[in-house]
Amino acid sequence: GQQVMQIPQYQHVQEGEDFTTYCNSSTTLSNIQWYKQRPGGHPVFLIQLVKSGEVKKQKRLTFQFGEAKKNSSLHITATQTTDVGTYFCAGPGAGGTSYGKLTFGQGTILTVHP
Amino acid sequence: GAGVSQSPSNKVTEKGKDVELRCDPISGHTALYWYRQSLGQGLEFLIYFQGNSAPDKSGLPSDRFSAERTGGSVSTLTIQRTQQEDSAVYLCASSLDSTGNSPLHFGNGTRLTVT
């Protein structure tokens, strides 16, 4: 079945440093979604990428979708303590009855030291 | 009609007992998802509904797990004869549809502890 791999599993940075997490799917995706889960909270939708090579920005966050639509990345510039949490990518199934199934990567746990 | 509502928020049960977890999705959302998250781990897909039908229930760990959805709204996840390895946070999410293109809105989860 479809697999979504995410690296690194953990990332510790000093406040002000940059951070990047990478997501790779075993299948071509129609879209990729990114979520953030704060400690003790539930995942919250951040953004969706649909087009091949698409780049979207949200303030200090930059999201990219690969040309082959099988990989994606999230880059945070100049991290702040408010960025702490787990970042997940997620992609839909390849087709049939699994199309609506959203598979999540294992997540990257970001710790920011002040 | 704010967000996705899950109950109970916490459930402690003895090994071997049955439990029912409830999810009330956002009004108008036709798709509903159940995920399981163990401590510090990722989101494990269990099942999703489109309306009252479950096109994909491939993630249910065993036949002790079942789920239903009625009226295209509330869903119940039932775990029979609970085991310690069932301890986790059970997250419910809803979305406008199940095309795979609609963002998921998660509830706060039910933390299940099996003693």
Tab-separated table of C-alpha atoms in Angstrom:
chain	number	residue	atom	x	y	z
A	1	GLY	CA	0.000	0.000	0.000
A	2	GLN	CA	0.857	3.645	-0.121
A	3	GLN	CA	3.631	4.820	2.162
A	4	VAL	CA	4.462	8.353	3.210
A	5	MET	CA	7.897	8.776	4.739
A	6	GLN	CA	9.023	11.854	6.589
A	7	ILE	CA	12.483	12.885	7.787
A	8	PRO	CA	13.973	13.764	10.132
A	9	GLN	CA	12.008	12.255	13.007
A	10	TYR	CA	13.396	14.837	15.432
A	11	GLN	CA	14.969	18.245	14.999
A	12	HIS	CA	16.380	20.413	17.757
A	13	VAL	CA	17.286	23.980	16.821
A	14	GLN	CA	18.266	27.195	18.522
A	15	GLU	CA	15.784	29.991	18.203
A	16	GLY	CA	16.564	31.915	15.031
A	17	GLU	CA	17.915	28.910	13.124
A	18	ASP	CA	16.165	27.524	10.076
A	19	PHE	CA	14.340	24.178	9.948
A	20	THR	CA	13.346	21.856	7.125
A	21	THR	CA	11.334	18.651	7.072
A	22	TYR	CA	11.031	16.384	4.041
A	23	CYS	CA	8.206	14.161	2.916
A	24	ASN	CA	8.329	11.356	0.324
A	25	SER	CA	5.474	9.274	-1.017
A	26	SER	CA	5.723	5.852	-2.622
A	27	THR	CA	3.050	6.927	-5.112
A	28	THR	CA	2.268	10.060	-7.105
A	29	LEU	CA	-0.053	12.308	-5.150
A	30	SER	CA	-2.950	14.418	-6.383
A	31	ASN	CA	-2.162	16.803	-3.561
A	32	ILE	CA	-0.212	16.987	-0.340
A	33	GLN	CA	-1.346	18.511	2.909
A	34	TRP	CA	0.655	19.747	5.890
A	35	TYR	CA	-0.510	19.770	9.493
A	36	LYS	CA	0.946	21.021	12.768
A	37	GLN	CA	0.295	19.443	16.135
A	38	ARG	CA	1.270	21.452	19.190
A	39	PRO	CA	2.287	19.497	22.304
A	40	GLY	CA	-0.887	18.168	23.931
A	41	GLY	CA	-3.028	19.319	21.024
A	42	HIS	CA	-4.558	17.902	17.899
A	43	PRO	CA	-3.317	18.247	14.307
A	44	VAL	CA	-4.278	21.491	12.628
A	45	PHE	CA	-4.314	21.956	8.875
A	46	LEU	CA	-1.673	24.352	7.555
A	47	ILE	CA	-1.762	24.187	3.778
A	48	GLN	CA	-2.465	22.112	0.683
A	49	LEU	CA	-0.304	21.890	-2.442
A	50	VAL	CA	-1.805	20.643	-5.681
A	51	LYS	CA	0.344	21.572	-8.660
A	52	SER	CA	3.642	20.059	-9.708
A	53	GLY	CA	6.500	22.284	-8.534
A	54	GLU	CA	4.166	24.461	-6.511
A	55	VAL	CA	5.637	26.752	-3.852
A	56	LYS	CA	3.519	28.440	-1.209
A	57	LYS	CA	4.521	30.737	1.627
A	58	GLN	CA	2.910	31.533	4.933
A	59	LYS	CA	4.986	34.186	6.671
A	60	ARG	CA	8.177	32.335	7.692
A	61	LEU	CA	6.954	28.971	6.366
A	62	THR	CA	7.693	27.858	2.798
A	63	PHE	CA	6.078	24.751	1.346
A	64	GLN	CA	7.169	23.006	-1.845
A	65	PHE	CA	5.656	20.218	-3.913
A	66	GLY	CA	8.055	18.272	-6.104
A	67	GLU	CA	7.917	18.171	-9.875
A	68	ALA	CA	6.978	14.492	-9.833
A	69	LYS	CA	4.362	15.121	-7.125
A	70	LYS	CA	5.911	12.456	-4.916
A	71	ASN	CA	7.820	14.632	-2.477
A	72	SER	CA	7.366	17.813	-0.533
A	73	SER	CA	9.168	19.972	1.986
A	74	LEU	CA	8.389	22.487	4.685
A	75	HIS	CA	10.999	25.100	5.514
A	76	ILE	CA	10.768	27.473	8.456
A	77	THR	CA	13.022	30.529	8.427
A	78	ALA	CA	14.314	31.924	11.712
A	79	THR	CA	12.432	29.597	14.037
A	80	GLN	CA	10.624	30.924	17.073
A	81	THR	CA	9.526	29.123	20.234
A	82	THR	CA	5.968	29.254	18.925
A	83	ASP	CA	7.019	26.912	16.096
A	84	VAL	CA	7.462	24.024	18.539
A	85	GLY	CA	5.379	20.992	17.673
A	86	THR	CA	5.103	18.059	15.322
A	87	TYR	CA	4.774	18.691	11.603
A	88	PHE	CA	2.998	16.079	9.502
A	89	CYS	CA	2.590	15.714	5.780
A	90	ALA	CA	-0.331	13.713	4.413
A	91	GLY	CA	-1.428	12.450	1.039
A	92	PRO	CA	-4.546	10.764	-0.355
A	93	GLY	CA	-4.712	7.204	-1.560
A	94	ALA	CA	-3.863	6.166	-5.087
A	95	GLY	CA	-7.369	5.341	-6.164
A	96	GLY	CA	-10.443	3.203	-5.778
A	97	THR	CA	-11.932	3.053	-2.337
A	98	SER	CA	-8.659	4.215	-0.803
A	99	TYR	CA	-8.758	7.539	-2.626
A	100	GLY	CA	-10.337	9.288	0.327
A	101	LYS	CA	-7.908	7.763	2.778
A	102	LEU	CA	-5.384	10.331	3.925
A	103	THR	CA	-2.083	8.717	4.904
A	104	PHE	CA	0.129	10.679	7.263
A	105	GLY	CA	3.879	10.657	7.492
A	106	GLN	CA	5.438	9.807	10.844
A	107	GLY	CA	5.929	13.494	11.572
A	108	THR	CA	8.929	15.624	12.502
A	109	ILE	CA	9.087	16.756	16.117
A	110	LEU	CA	10.570	20.248	16.287
A	111	THR	CA	12.091	21.564	19.469
A	112	VAL	CA	13.247	25.181	19.617
A	113	HIS	CA	15.686	26.246	22.328
A	114	PRO	CA	15.446	29.913	23.319
B	1	GLY	CA	-21.476	24.028	15.435
B	2	ALA	CA	-17.887	24.921	16.128
B	3	GLY	CA	-15.514	22.070	15.526
B	4	VAL	CA	-15.362	18.304	15.747
B	5	SER	CA	-16.494	17.089	19.115
B	6	GLN	CA	-15.271	13.857	20.696
B	7	SER	CA	-16.386	12.187	23.882
B	8	PRO	CA	-15.284	11.178	26.353
B	9	SER	CA	-12.058	13.160	26.445
B	10	ASN	CA	-10.524	10.561	28.722
B	11	LYS	CA	-11.447	6.951	29.324
B	12	VAL	CA	-9.823	4.526	31.725
B	13	THR	CA	-10.999	0.956	31.441
B	14	GLU	CA	-10.001	-2.454	32.652
B	15	LYS	CA	-8.535	-5.001	30.308
B	16	GLY	CA	-11.275	-7.089	28.746
B	17	LYS	CA	-13.998	-4.441	28.938
B	18	ASP	CA	-15.702	-2.903	25.905
B	19	VAL	CA	-15.517	0.825	25.181
B	20	GLU	CA	-17.366	3.188	22.876
B	21	LEU	CA	-15.846	6.395	21.583
B	22	ARG	CA	-18.049	9.039	20.027
B	23	CYS	CA	-17.390	11.615	17.343
B	24	ASP	CA	-19.659	14.461	16.297
B	25	PRO	CA	-18.340	15.993	13.049
B	26	ILE	CA	-18.686	19.510	11.727
B	27	SER	CA	-22.157	20.029	10.318
B	28	GLY	CA	-22.220	19.513	6.566
B	29	HIS	CA	-19.034	17.446	6.449
B	30	THR	CA	-19.785	14.224	4.619
B	31	ALA	CA	-16.478	12.491	5.330
B	32	LEU	CA	-15.376	11.276	8.743
B	33	TYR	CA	-12.076	9.688	9.731
B	34	TRP	CA	-10.715	7.794	12.721
B	35	TYR	CA	-7.011	7.750	13.518
B	36	ARG	CA	-5.041	6.371	16.435
B	37	GLN	CA	-1.987	8.053	17.914
B	38	SER	CA	0.230	6.335	20.435
B	39	LEU	CA	2.439	8.443	22.699
B	40	GLY	CA	4.940	10.395	20.645
B	41	GLN	CA	3.992	8.539	17.490
B	42	GLY	CA	2.382	9.390	14.183
B	43	LEU	CA	-1.214	9.082	13.060
B	44	GLU	CA	-2.337	5.551	12.305
B	45	PHE	CA	-5.313	5.411	9.933
B	46	LEU	CA	-8.176	3.236	11.136
B	47	ILE	CA	-11.228	3.858	8.956
B	48	TYR	CA	-13.033	6.539	7.010
B	49	PHE	CA	-16.677	7.110	6.159
B	50	GLN	CA	-18.301	8.807	3.226
B	51	GLY	CA	-21.832	9.371	4.423
B	52	ASN	CA	-22.759	6.247	6.345
B	53	SER	CA	-20.580	3.938	4.251
B	54	ALA	CA	-17.001	2.942	5.045
B	55	PRO	CA	-15.106	2.600	1.742
B	56	ASP	CA	-11.849	1.852	3.530
B	57	LYS	CA	-11.624	0.106	6.868
B	58	SER	CA	-8.247	-1.408	6.182
B	59	GLY	CA	-6.639	0.190	9.220
B	60	LEU	CA	-8.796	-1.449	11.872
B	61	PRO	CA	-6.230	-3.497	13.860
B	62	SER	CA	-8.411	-6.514	14.566
B	63	ASP	CA	-11.971	-7.750	14.611
B	64	ARG	CA	-12.269	-6.328	18.130
B	65	PHE	CA	-12.519	-2.908	16.487
B	66	SER	CA	-15.646	-1.723	14.706
B	67	ALA	CA	-17.127	1.613	13.743
B	68	GLU	CA	-20.391	2.896	12.476
B	69	ARG	CA	-21.858	6.160	11.374
B	70	THR	CA	-25.513	6.999	11.383
B	71	GLY	CA	-27.505	9.759	9.718
B	72	GLY	CA	-24.365	10.900	7.957
B	73	SER	CA	-23.349	12.520	11.200
B	74	VAL	CA	-22.284	10.988	14.505
B	75	SER	CA	-19.841	8.100	14.487
B	76	THR	CA	-19.023	5.552	17.164
B	77	LEU	CA	-15.805	3.556	17.379
B	78	THR	CA	-16.224	0.427	19.497
B	79	ILE	CA	-13.380	-1.620	20.929
B	80	GLN	CA	-14.369	-4.966	22.382
B	81	ARG	CA	-12.372	-6.887	24.965
B	82	THR	CA	-9.834	-4.092	25.309
B	83	GLN	CA	-6.152	-4.922	25.609
B	84	GLN	CA	-3.325	-2.831	27.033
B	85	GLU	CA	-1.919	-2.244	23.557
B	86	ASP	CA	-5.156	-0.424	22.695
B	87	SER	CA	-4.073	2.424	24.967
B	88	ALA	CA	-3.660	5.518	22.786
B	89	VAL	CA	-5.334	8.746	21.752
B	90	TYR	CA	-8.135	8.141	19.279
B	91	LEU	CA	-8.588	11.092	16.960
B	92	CYS	CA	-11.619	11.782	14.837
B	93	ALA	CA	-11.600	14.176	11.905
B	94	SER	CA	-14.144	15.359	9.394
B	95	SER	CA	-13.889	16.983	5.994
B	96	LEU	CA	-16.225	18.368	3.360
B	97	ASP	CA	-15.833	15.277	1.225
B	98	SER	CA	-13.692	12.205	0.760
B	99	THR	CA	-12.081	13.148	-2.530
B	100	GLY	CA	-8.750	13.340	-0.739
B	101	ASN	CA	-8.578	17.027	-1.634
B	102	SER	CA	-10.348	18.454	1.396
B	103	PRO	CA	-8.491	19.345	4.605
B	104	LEU	CA	-9.238	17.365	7.732
B	105	HIS	CA	-10.552	19.064	10.858
B	106	PHE	CA	-9.596	17.125	13.957
B	107	GLY	CA	-11.294	16.826	17.303
B	108	ASN	CA	-9.383	16.934	20.571
B	109	GLY	CA	-9.302	13.163	20.764
B	110	THR	CA	-10.196	10.551	23.345
B	111	ARG	CA	-7.311	9.363	25.483
B	112	LEU	CA	-7.914	5.680	26.203
B	113	THR	CA	-6.018	3.947	28.989
B	114	VAL	CA	-6.452	0.218	29.460
B	115	THR	CA	-5.277	-1.024	32.846
